[in-house]
C-alpha cells in the first residue's frame, strides 16, 4: 500500500502530496490545469486569501511555514468604510499577536508545488482532466488537454482534492452502490473581483494592514492587500431583485452610478472601474457538503472537494490545510513507519475514523461562513454589534487568557475544533447581545464584572441547550 | 395559458390534477407506472400512511374529504410496547377530537384518480416515464413502457409531482443555466415492511386505534392498522455497524434471534416472519430539499419532488396536499376566473411567491421529521420525555384553548404554518425539559401554575433567540 494518486494540485492537493511524500509514499499528483508556474491563469478565482493559524499549522507540519510567511501581509482587523468615506478599524482580537494574513493564492500554490517537486517520490502531471473514477478499484481516467487522449491511472488509494466542482465527488454522486448524502447551496449573491492598483511608488492607496469592508446591508465590497501595493477587491452583490444587482449593472453608467453612490472612496482608487467590472466574470457563492467522504476504502475526498464553503470567514484554505493535519495524525497513529510497510492497512477504517472526527468541524465552519456573510454585510454597520465587538475586544485585551470571541475561537484557537468554537462562540454571542439588549450591562460595572456576567449567561445558555438537545 | 401538464400521478399529482381541472384548466396527467387500479404493485412502498388535518384540508378543497374518510382508521395515540410486551397508550393530544388516521396509500390514490378521471378536462396517461424536461420550453419527453417509443408533450406550464426521485427535478439539477441548490440526506437506517395479518374473524391482533411503536434506542418497529384487520409493520434498522443491522440479519436464524430478543410480542403476530423479512426490499430514508422550485416560469416542482421527507412525523402526504392548498390560494388571488382567461398570467411571479411563502414550511417539516426519528426510537422510552408528554397532555386536556404541544401544532393546527409550529414547539420543548431537569416544576404547584411557568419560560427563550438571531 504505497502508491498514492492525488487528483487536484491546488492548495490542498499540493500540500497533501508534499506531506504524503514526506511520509514515504509514492505520490502521483495530477492537475487538470496547466502548471501555474508557467502559465498565467486563474481568471475569476480569488487571487489572494486569508491565511490564519489553522492553515499555518498545516504548512508547519510540512516544513514550509517560514517560506510561506514571506508571502504574507498581516491584517490586524477589519477596516470599516462608511458611505461618507469615514473609516474605523475593528481589531480581530484584543490580543496583539492575533491577526490574519493576506496571501497570494498562486504564490502559495507555486511554493507548495516547488516543495513537492523537490521530493524524489512525487510525480506531478499537469493538463490531465479527471473524467471518471472507478471507485471500487482505485483507478481514474484522465483526458490529456493537449493530445485529447485518455489515460487510466491505478493506485492503492486515491485522494480527491479537486476542489468545489470535484470530478471525484461526481463519481461518488453518480455511483448507486452506496447512499451518498450531498448538498450544494448557493447564496443569492455572486461575486466579482476588481483591482485597486498600487500607488506610484508601489505604495498602498489605503491602509495596508487590514481587511477592508464597505458594508452596505445587502451588498458589500471587501479588499485585501497584495505585496505589490495593489489590493484585490471583491464585490458581493445580489444576482437579481435589488435596486443594484448583477442583472441590472449592465452599462458603465449604471456601474458608476452604483459605485458613486455606495463606494465613493473606492471610485477614486480604481481608475478603470468599468473596464475592470465588465472584464471580469461573475462567480457564484456555494456551500458543498457530502458524506461519506470515502468510497469502498479506496477513495477519499479532502479539502473543497469534501466541503466547499463561502469565503466570509476566511477559512476555506485554512480548513483544507487543517484536513491534512488531522488526516496526518491518523496516519501517525496507524501507520507510523516511514516509509510505510506494505500490507495490512485498513484504509477504510482510517478514512471513516477521520470523517467521524472531522466532518462535524467542516460542517461547522461551512455554517459559520454563511453566518458571517450576514454579519459582514449588515451587522458590522449595526450599533448593537459594534457595542458587542468593542466589549469583546476589551475583554481580550484586559483578560487575554480568559476570553476568546467567536471570531478568535474560530480563527486563532487552533487547539479547539471548529464545532466547539461554533457552539461556544454562538452561545457567547447570544449571551452578550441579550445582555446588551436587556440593559443588563451597565456603565457602573467594572470590565471584570461584565466578563463574569457574560460567562455566567453563556454557561446557562449552553446548559439549557444541552438539556433540550443533548 | 390553459394547458397544464402534470408529471407524476401519485397522491400529490392526482389531487393537483383534480383541483386544476376544477379551476378549468386542460390537464394532462402522466404517470410512469401502470394504472394502480388495474395492476397490483407498489412493492417496497408504504402501503398505509398517516392522514391528518393538513392533508384533510387539501382533500376538502377538492371535495373528496368525505369519501377519503371512509378509508380512514382513527389512531388516537402512540401505543408503546416494551420488551416484556407491556403496552401503554400515549395520546397524541389532550383534546379528544385530535387524532390522526391510518389510510391506504393505493386506496386513496385510486379515489383521487377516479375523481380526476370524472372531469372532462383531464386526460390521464399511464406507463409513460419522463426522460427529460425542456425547462425553457415547457415540454417533456416520455418513453412508453410498452411500445418503448418516445413522445414529447408540450404545455403552457408543467408541474413536476413525480416524487422523491423526480425526473423533473433531475432536469433542473442538470441544467447549468441557473443555480440550483439541492440537498439529499440519507439516514444511517433503512426500512423494511412486514405484515401482521388479520385475526381469523378479520379482527385486529393488537389494539386497532393506535400507531404502535416498539422503541429500542437505535432500532424501532412501528405498525399502522388497515381496514382488513391487518397491520402494516415497518422495521427501522441501521444498515451496518450495529449488533443487529441489515448487514448481518442475513439468515432466518438471525432474524428470529433479533425479533425474539427485541420484539417477542410481534413474533407471535407474524406467523411467517422470515419469509416476510427476506421477501421484502430494504428502502432508504432520505430528505430532499431544493431551490428554486420553478425554472424559467415554466416548470414547478410540488410534493415530494420539491421536498421529500422521512416518514417519522407522518406528514409527507399531508405536506404535499397542503402544497396544493397553498398554491391554489395563489391561483385564487391572481387567476380567479373559471375557466381561466388566456394570456397575461405571470406564472413565474406566482411560482416565486408560492416558494417564498411555502419553502420555509416544507424545510421545517423536513427537519422536524428527522428530529422525530430520534424522538420515536429513543425518547419515547426515556423518563424525562414521558414526564414532559404527560404534562403536555394534561395541559391540553385541562386548557384545550391555551396549550398546543409541538406535535399538536404540527399535526392538528393547520392554521399555523410548519415553520411557526417548529419555532414555537421547539421553544416549548426546551422550556419544559429544562424546567423538569432543574426541578422547577414541583408537586405542590397547580396545573395552571405549571402552565404559566412553561409559557413564561417559552416566551423568554423565543425572546433571547429573537435578539440573537433576528
PDB file of N, CA and C in Angstrom, chain A residues 125-193:
ATOM      1  N   UNK A 125       1.701  15.675 -12.783  1.00  0.00           N
ATOM      2  CA  UNK A 125       1.251  15.700 -14.178  1.00  0.00           C
ATOM      3  C   UNK A 125       0.216  16.813 -14.328  1.00  0.00           C
ATOM      4  N   UNK A 126       0.468  17.743 -15.247  1.00  0.00           N
ATOM      5  CA  UNK A 126      -0.494  18.827 -15.489  1.00  0.00           C
ATOM      6  C   UNK A 126      -1.319  18.551 -16.747  1.00  0.00           C
ATOM      7  N   UNK A 127      -2.374  19.338 -16.925  1.00  0.00           N
ATOM      8  CA  UNK A 127      -3.221  19.248 -18.126  1.00  0.00           C
ATOM      9  C   UNK A 127      -3.958  17.919 -18.270  1.00  0.00           C
ATOM     10  N   UNK A 128      -4.133  17.212 -17.155  1.00  0.00           N
ATOM     11  CA  UNK A 128      -4.881  15.959 -17.177  1.00  0.00           C
ATOM     12  C   UNK A 128      -6.193  16.182 -16.423  1.00  0.00           C
ATOM     13  N   UNK A 129      -7.298  16.155 -17.157  1.00  0.00           N
ATOM     14  CA  UNK A 129      -8.604  16.365 -16.525  1.00  0.00           C
ATOM     15  C   UNK A 129      -9.212  15.017 -16.151  1.00  0.00           C
ATOM     16  N   UNK A 130      -9.578  14.873 -14.894  1.00  0.00           N
ATOM     17  CA  UNK A 130     -10.197  13.624 -14.456  1.00  0.00           C
ATOM     18  C   UNK A 130     -11.594  13.515 -15.059  1.00  0.00           C
ATOM     19  N   UNK A 131     -11.859  12.403 -15.714  1.00  0.00           N
ATOM     20  CA  UNK A 131     -13.175  12.219 -16.329  1.00  0.00           C
ATOM     21  C   UNK A 131     -14.054  11.318 -15.489  1.00  0.00           C
ATOM     22  N   UNK A 132     -13.458  10.324 -14.858  1.00  0.00           N
ATOM     23  CA  UNK A 132     -14.244   9.388 -14.071  1.00  0.00           C
ATOM     24  C   UNK A 132     -13.308   8.613 -13.161  1.00  0.00           C
ATOM     25  N   UNK A 133     -13.852   8.229 -12.001  1.00  0.00           N
ATOM     26  CA  UNK A 133     -13.063   7.408 -11.085  1.00  0.00           C
ATOM     27  C   UNK A 133     -13.782   6.075 -10.891  1.00  0.00           C
ATOM     28  N   UNK A 134     -13.053   5.001 -11.058  1.00  0.00           N
ATOM     29  CA  UNK A 134     -13.580   3.673 -10.732  1.00  0.00           C
ATOM     30  C   UNK A 134     -13.339   3.488  -9.239  1.00  0.00           C
ATOM     31  N   UNK A 135     -14.377   3.768  -8.468  1.00  0.00           N
ATOM     32  CA  UNK A 135     -14.233   3.886  -7.018  1.00  0.00           C
ATOM     33  C   UNK A 135     -13.825   2.577  -6.362  1.00  0.00           C
ATOM     34  N   UNK A 136     -14.329   1.476  -6.889  1.00  0.00           N
ATOM     35  CA  UNK A 136     -14.074   0.189  -6.236  1.00  0.00           C
ATOM     36  C   UNK A 136     -12.680  -0.330  -6.528  1.00  0.00           C
ATOM     37  N   UNK A 137     -12.080   0.175  -7.610  1.00  0.00           N
ATOM     38  CA  UNK A 137     -10.753  -0.318  -7.981  1.00  0.00           C
ATOM     39  C   UNK A 137      -9.661   0.737  -7.912  1.00  0.00           C
ATOM     40  N   UNK A 138      -9.993   1.880  -7.339  1.00  0.00           N
ATOM     41  CA  UNK A 138      -8.999   2.952  -7.176  1.00  0.00           C
ATOM     42  C   UNK A 138      -8.250   3.252  -8.460  1.00  0.00           C
ATOM     43  N   UNK A 139      -9.021   3.411  -9.535  1.00  0.00           N
ATOM     44  CA  UNK A 139      -8.355   3.843 -10.763  1.00  0.00           C
ATOM     45  C   UNK A 139      -9.150   4.989 -11.378  1.00  0.00           C
ATOM     46  N   UNK A 140      -8.446   5.886 -12.010  1.00  0.00           N
ATOM     47  CA  UNK A 140      -9.091   7.090 -12.537  1.00  0.00           C
ATOM     48  C   UNK A 140      -8.690   7.306 -13.984  1.00  0.00           C
ATOM     49  N   UNK A 141      -9.662   7.800 -14.755  1.00  0.00           N
ATOM     50  CA  UNK A 141      -9.413   8.059 -16.168  1.00  0.00           C
ATOM     51  C   UNK A 141      -9.273   9.564 -16.387  1.00  0.00           C
ATOM     52  N   UNK A 142      -8.241   9.926 -17.122  1.00  0.00           N
ATOM     53  CA  UNK A 142      -7.956  11.334 -17.387  1.00  0.00           C
ATOM     54  C   UNK A 142      -7.924  11.604 -18.880  1.00  0.00           C
ATOM     55  N   UNK A 143      -8.269  12.845 -19.253  1.00  0.00           N
ATOM     56  CA  UNK A 143      -8.095  13.250 -20.638  1.00  0.00           C
ATOM     57  C   UNK A 143      -7.005  14.313 -20.686  1.00  0.00           C
ATOM     58  N   UNK A 144      -6.027  14.032 -21.523  1.00  0.00           N
ATOM     59  CA  UNK A 144      -4.903  14.951 -21.713  1.00  0.00           C
ATOM     60  C   UNK A 144      -5.385  16.142 -22.535  1.00  0.00           C
ATOM     61  N   UNK A 145      -5.266  17.343 -21.979  1.00  0.00           N
ATOM     62  CA  UNK A 145      -5.783  18.540 -22.650  1.00  0.00           C
ATOM     63  C   UNK A 145      -5.126  18.743 -24.018  1.00  0.00           C
ATOM     64  N   UNK A 146      -3.859  18.397 -24.135  1.00  0.00           N
ATOM     65  CA  UNK A 146      -3.156  18.637 -25.381  1.00  0.00           C
ATOM     66  C   UNK A 146      -3.407  17.548 -26.419  1.00  0.00           C
ATOM     67  N   UNK A 147      -3.166  16.297 -26.033  1.00  0.00           N
ATOM     68  CA  UNK A 147      -3.306  15.202 -27.009  1.00  0.00           C
ATOM     69  C   UNK A 147      -4.738  14.726 -27.141  1.00  0.00           C
ATOM     70  N   UNK A 148      -5.602  15.116 -26.186  1.00  0.00           N
ATOM     71  CA  UNK A 148      -7.004  14.666 -26.133  1.00  0.00           C
ATOM     72  C   UNK A 148      -7.119  13.153 -25.865  1.00  0.00           C
ATOM     73  N   UNK A 149      -6.005  12.511 -25.600  1.00  0.00           N
ATOM     74  CA  UNK A 149      -6.039  11.071 -25.344  1.00  0.00           C
ATOM     75  C   UNK A 149      -6.464  10.777 -23.911  1.00  0.00           C
ATOM     76  N   UNK A 150      -7.054   9.593 -23.720  1.00  0.00           N
ATOM     77  CA  UNK A 150      -7.437   9.160 -22.380  1.00  0.00           C
ATOM     78  C   UNK A 150      -6.363   8.266 -21.775  1.00  0.00           C
ATOM     79  N   UNK A 151      -6.140   8.415 -20.489  1.00  0.00           N
ATOM     80  CA  UNK A 151      -5.182   7.578 -19.767  1.00  0.00           C
ATOM     81  C   UNK A 151      -5.826   7.132 -18.469  1.00  0.00           C
ATOM     82  N   UNK A 152      -5.558   5.918 -18.055  1.00  0.00           N
ATOM     83  CA  UNK A 152      -6.067   5.450 -16.774  1.00  0.00           C
ATOM     84  C   UNK A 152      -4.904   5.252 -15.812  1.00  0.00           C
ATOM     85  N   UNK A 153      -5.055   5.778 -14.618  1.00  0.00           N
ATOM     86  CA  UNK A 153      -4.021   5.604 -13.595  1.00  0.00           C
ATOM     87  C   UNK A 153      -4.634   4.850 -12.424  1.00  0.00           C
ATOM     88  N   UNK A 154      -3.970   3.797 -11.992  1.00  0.00           N
ATOM     89  CA  UNK A 154      -4.451   2.995 -10.870  1.00  0.00           C
ATOM     90  C   UNK A 154      -3.490   3.157  -9.698  1.00  0.00           C
ATOM     91  N   UNK A 155      -4.037   3.193  -8.501  1.00  0.00           N
ATOM     92  CA  UNK A 155      -3.202   3.375  -7.313  1.00  0.00           C
ATOM     93  C   UNK A 155      -3.725   2.478  -6.199  1.00  0.00           C
ATOM     94  N   UNK A 156      -3.065   2.501  -5.074  1.00  0.00           N
ATOM     95  CA  UNK A 156      -3.606   1.785  -3.916  1.00  0.00           C
ATOM     96  C   UNK A 156      -4.767   2.570  -3.314  1.00  0.00           C
ATOM     97  N   UNK A 157      -4.564   3.852  -3.168  1.00  0.00           N
ATOM     98  CA  UNK A 157      -5.678   4.722  -2.774  1.00  0.00           C
ATOM     99  C   UNK A 157      -5.596   6.042  -3.540  1.00  0.00           C
ATOM    100  N   UNK A 158      -6.767   6.638  -3.704  1.00  0.00           N
ATOM    101  CA  UNK A 158      -6.877   7.905  -4.429  1.00  0.00           C
ATOM    102  C   UNK A 158      -7.388   8.975  -3.479  1.00  0.00           C
ATOM    103  N   UNK A 159      -6.806  10.151  -3.554  1.00  0.00           N
ATOM    104  CA  UNK A 159      -7.327  11.302  -2.822  1.00  0.00           C
ATOM    105  C   UNK A 159      -7.896  12.304  -3.824  1.00  0.00           C
ATOM    106  N   UNK A 160      -9.152  12.681  -3.591  1.00  0.00           N
ATOM    107  CA  UNK A 160      -9.780  13.693  -4.449  1.00  0.00           C
ATOM    108  C   UNK A 160      -9.646  15.050  -3.802  1.00  0.00           C
ATOM    109  N   UNK A 161      -8.729  15.862  -4.325  1.00  0.00           N
ATOM    110  CA  UNK A 161      -8.547  17.233  -3.814  1.00  0.00           C
ATOM    111  C   UNK A 161      -8.779  18.193  -4.971  1.00  0.00           C
ATOM    112  N   UNK A 162      -9.810  17.889  -5.748  1.00  0.00           N
ATOM    113  CA  UNK A 162     -10.041  18.658  -6.971  1.00  0.00           C
ATOM    114  C   UNK A 162     -11.112  19.732  -6.808  1.00  0.00           C
ATOM    115  N   UNK A 163     -11.235  20.225  -5.588  1.00  0.00           N
ATOM    116  CA  UNK A 163     -11.978  21.466  -5.389  1.00  0.00           C
ATOM    117  C   UNK A 163     -13.496  21.363  -5.398  1.00  0.00           C
ATOM    118  N   UNK A 164     -14.116  22.543  -5.319  1.00  0.00           N
ATOM    119  CA  UNK A 164     -15.572  22.623  -5.140  1.00  0.00           C
ATOM    120  C   UNK A 164     -16.350  21.890  -6.231  1.00  0.00           C
ATOM    121  N   UNK A 165     -15.839  21.893  -7.446  1.00  0.00           N
ATOM    122  CA  UNK A 165     -16.538  21.226  -8.545  1.00  0.00           C
ATOM    123  C   UNK A 165     -16.008  19.824  -8.806  1.00  0.00           C
ATOM    124  N   UNK A 166     -15.476  19.201  -7.773  1.00  0.00           N
ATOM    125  CA  UNK A 166     -14.787  17.907  -7.855  1.00  0.00           C
ATOM    126  C   UNK A 166     -15.370  16.862  -8.800  1.00  0.00           C
ATOM    127  N   UNK A 167     -14.530  16.380  -9.707  1.00  0.00           N
ATOM    128  CA  UNK A 167     -14.924  15.271 -10.580  1.00  0.00           C
ATOM    129  C   UNK A 167     -14.931  13.961  -9.803  1.00  0.00           C
ATOM    130  N   UNK A 168     -14.055  13.860  -8.818  1.00  0.00           N
ATOM    131  CA  UNK A 168     -14.028  12.642  -7.990  1.00  0.00           C
ATOM    132  C   UNK A 168     -15.349  12.527  -7.220  1.00  0.00           C
ATOM    133  N   UNK A 169     -15.785  13.633  -6.651  1.00  0.00           N
ATOM    134  CA  UNK A 169     -17.056  13.616  -5.915  1.00  0.00           C
ATOM    135  C   UNK A 169     -18.219  13.291  -6.846  1.00  0.00           C
ATOM    136  N   UNK A 170     -18.166  13.782  -8.062  1.00  0.00           N
ATOM    137  CA  UNK A 170     -19.231  13.484  -9.018  1.00  0.00           C
ATOM    138  C   UNK A 170     -19.326  11.979  -9.274  1.00  0.00           C
ATOM    139  N   UNK A 171     -18.176  11.301  -9.320  1.00  0.00           N
ATOM    140  CA  UNK A 171     -18.211   9.841  -9.479  1.00  0.00           C
ATOM    141  C   UNK A 171     -18.900   9.177  -8.292  1.00  0.00           C
ATOM    142  N   UNK A 172     -18.729   9.751  -7.112  1.00  0.00           N
ATOM    143  CA  UNK A 172     -19.428   9.215  -5.944  1.00  0.00           C
ATOM    144  C   UNK A 172     -20.933   9.473  -6.048  1.00  0.00           C
ATOM    145  N   UNK A 173     -21.282  10.694  -6.448  1.00  0.00           N
ATOM    146  CA  UNK A 173     -22.700  11.071  -6.592  1.00  0.00           C
ATOM    147  C   UNK A 173     -23.396  10.154  -7.593  1.00  0.00           C
ATOM    148  N   UNK A 174     -22.688   9.840  -8.669  1.00  0.00           N
ATOM    149  CA  UNK A 174     -23.302   9.039  -9.729  1.00  0.00           C
ATOM    150  C   UNK A 174     -23.316   7.547  -9.435  1.00  0.00           C
ATOM    151  N   UNK A 175     -22.557   7.111  -8.438  1.00  0.00           N
ATOM    152  CA  UNK A 175     -22.488   5.683  -8.119  1.00  0.00           C
ATOM    153  C   UNK A 175     -23.689   5.294  -7.274  1.00  0.00           C
ATOM    154  N   UNK A 176     -24.424   4.297  -7.696  1.00  0.00           N
ATOM    155  CA  UNK A 176     -25.627   3.939  -6.939  1.00  0.00           C
ATOM    156  C   UNK A 176     -25.449   2.702  -6.071  1.00  0.00           C
ATOM    157  N   UNK A 177     -24.201   2.311  -5.844  1.00  0.00           N
ATOM    158  CA  UNK A 177     -23.963   1.164  -4.959  1.00  0.00           C
ATOM    159  C   UNK A 177     -23.788   1.552  -3.493  1.00  0.00           C
ATOM    160  N   UNK A 178     -23.912   2.828  -3.197  1.00  0.00           N
ATOM    161  CA  UNK A 178     -23.945   3.248  -1.797  1.00  0.00           C
ATOM    162  C   UNK A 178     -24.730   4.549  -1.710  1.00  0.00           C
ATOM    163  N   UNK A 179     -25.206   4.856  -0.525  1.00  0.00           N
ATOM    164  CA  UNK A 179     -26.011   6.071  -0.341  1.00  0.00           C
ATOM    165  C   UNK A 179     -25.082   7.251  -0.101  1.00  0.00           C
ATOM    166  N   UNK A 180     -25.166   8.226  -0.969  1.00  0.00           N
ATOM    167  CA  UNK A 180     -24.272   9.377  -0.893  1.00  0.00           C
ATOM    168  C   UNK A 180     -25.097  10.621  -0.562  1.00  0.00           C
ATOM    169  N   UNK A 181     -24.937  11.116   0.638  1.00  0.00           N
ATOM    170  CA  UNK A 181     -25.611  12.358   1.014  1.00  0.00           C
ATOM    171  C   UNK A 181     -24.837  13.523   0.429  1.00  0.00           C
ATOM    172  N   UNK A 182     -25.558  14.465  -0.128  1.00  0.00           N
ATOM    173  CA  UNK A 182     -24.904  15.539  -0.864  1.00  0.00           C
ATOM    174  C   UNK A 182     -25.729  16.806  -0.790  1.00  0.00           C
ATOM    175  N   UNK A 183     -25.068  17.921  -0.658  1.00  0.00           N
ATOM    176  CA  UNK A 183     -25.774  19.188  -0.628  1.00  0.00           C
ATOM    177  C   UNK A 183     -24.966  20.286  -1.306  1.00  0.00           C
ATOM    178  N   UNK A 184     -25.607  21.025  -2.190  1.00  0.00           N
ATOM    179  CA  UNK A 184     -24.996  22.240  -2.758  1.00  0.00           C
ATOM    180  C   UNK A 184     -25.976  23.377  -2.544  1.00  0.00           C
ATOM    181  N   UNK A 185     -25.516  24.424  -1.881  1.00  0.00           N
ATOM    182  CA  UNK A 185     -26.395  25.549  -1.560  1.00  0.00           C
ATOM    183  C   UNK A 185     -25.764  26.825  -2.090  1.00  0.00           C
ATOM    184  N   UNK A 186     -26.507  27.519  -2.926  1.00  0.00           N
ATOM    185  CA  UNK A 186     -25.995  28.773  -3.487  1.00  0.00           C
ATOM    186  C   UNK A 186     -26.580  29.958  -2.748  1.00  0.00           C
ATOM    187  N   UNK A 187     -25.755  30.960  -2.514  1.00  0.00           N
ATOM    188  CA  UNK A 187     -26.280  32.211  -1.994  1.00  0.00           C
ATOM    189  C   UNK A 187     -26.971  32.976  -3.123  1.00  0.00           C
ATOM    190  N   UNK A 188     -27.810  33.922  -2.741  1.00  0.00           N
ATOM    191  CA  UNK A 188     -28.496  34.750  -3.743  1.00  0.00           C
ATOM    192  C   UNK A 188     -27.551  35.804  -4.334  1.00  0.00           C
ATOM    193  N   UNK A 189     -26.330  35.851  -3.803  1.00  0.00           N
ATOM    194  CA  UNK A 189     -25.334  36.807  -4.257  1.00  0.00           C
ATOM    195  C   UNK A 189     -24.257  36.099  -5.080  1.00  0.00           C
ATOM    196  N   UNK A 190     -23.687  36.851  -6.011  1.00  0.00           N
ATOM    197  CA  UNK A 190     -22.494  36.391  -6.704  1.00  0.00           C
ATOM    198  C   UNK A 190     -21.357  37.349  -6.362  1.00  0.00           C
ATOM    199  N   UNK A 191     -20.164  37.064  -6.888  1.00  0.00           N
ATOM    200  CA  UNK A 191     -19.060  37.980  -6.608  1.00  0.00           C
ATOM    201  C   UNK A 191     -18.312  38.330  -7.884  1.00  0.00           C
ATOM    202  N   UNK A 192     -17.651  39.456  -7.834  1.00  0.00           N
ATOM    203  CA  UNK A 192     -16.822  39.903  -8.953  1.00  0.00           C
ATOM    204  C   UNK A 192     -15.581  40.563  -8.394  1.00  0.00           C
ATOM    205  N   UNK A 193     -14.432  40.200  -8.952  1.00  0.00           N
ATOM    206  CA  UNK A 193     -13.179  40.787  -8.470  1.00  0.00           C
ATOM    207  C   UNK A 193     -12.774  42.007  -9.290  1.00  0.00           C
TER     208      UNK A 193
END
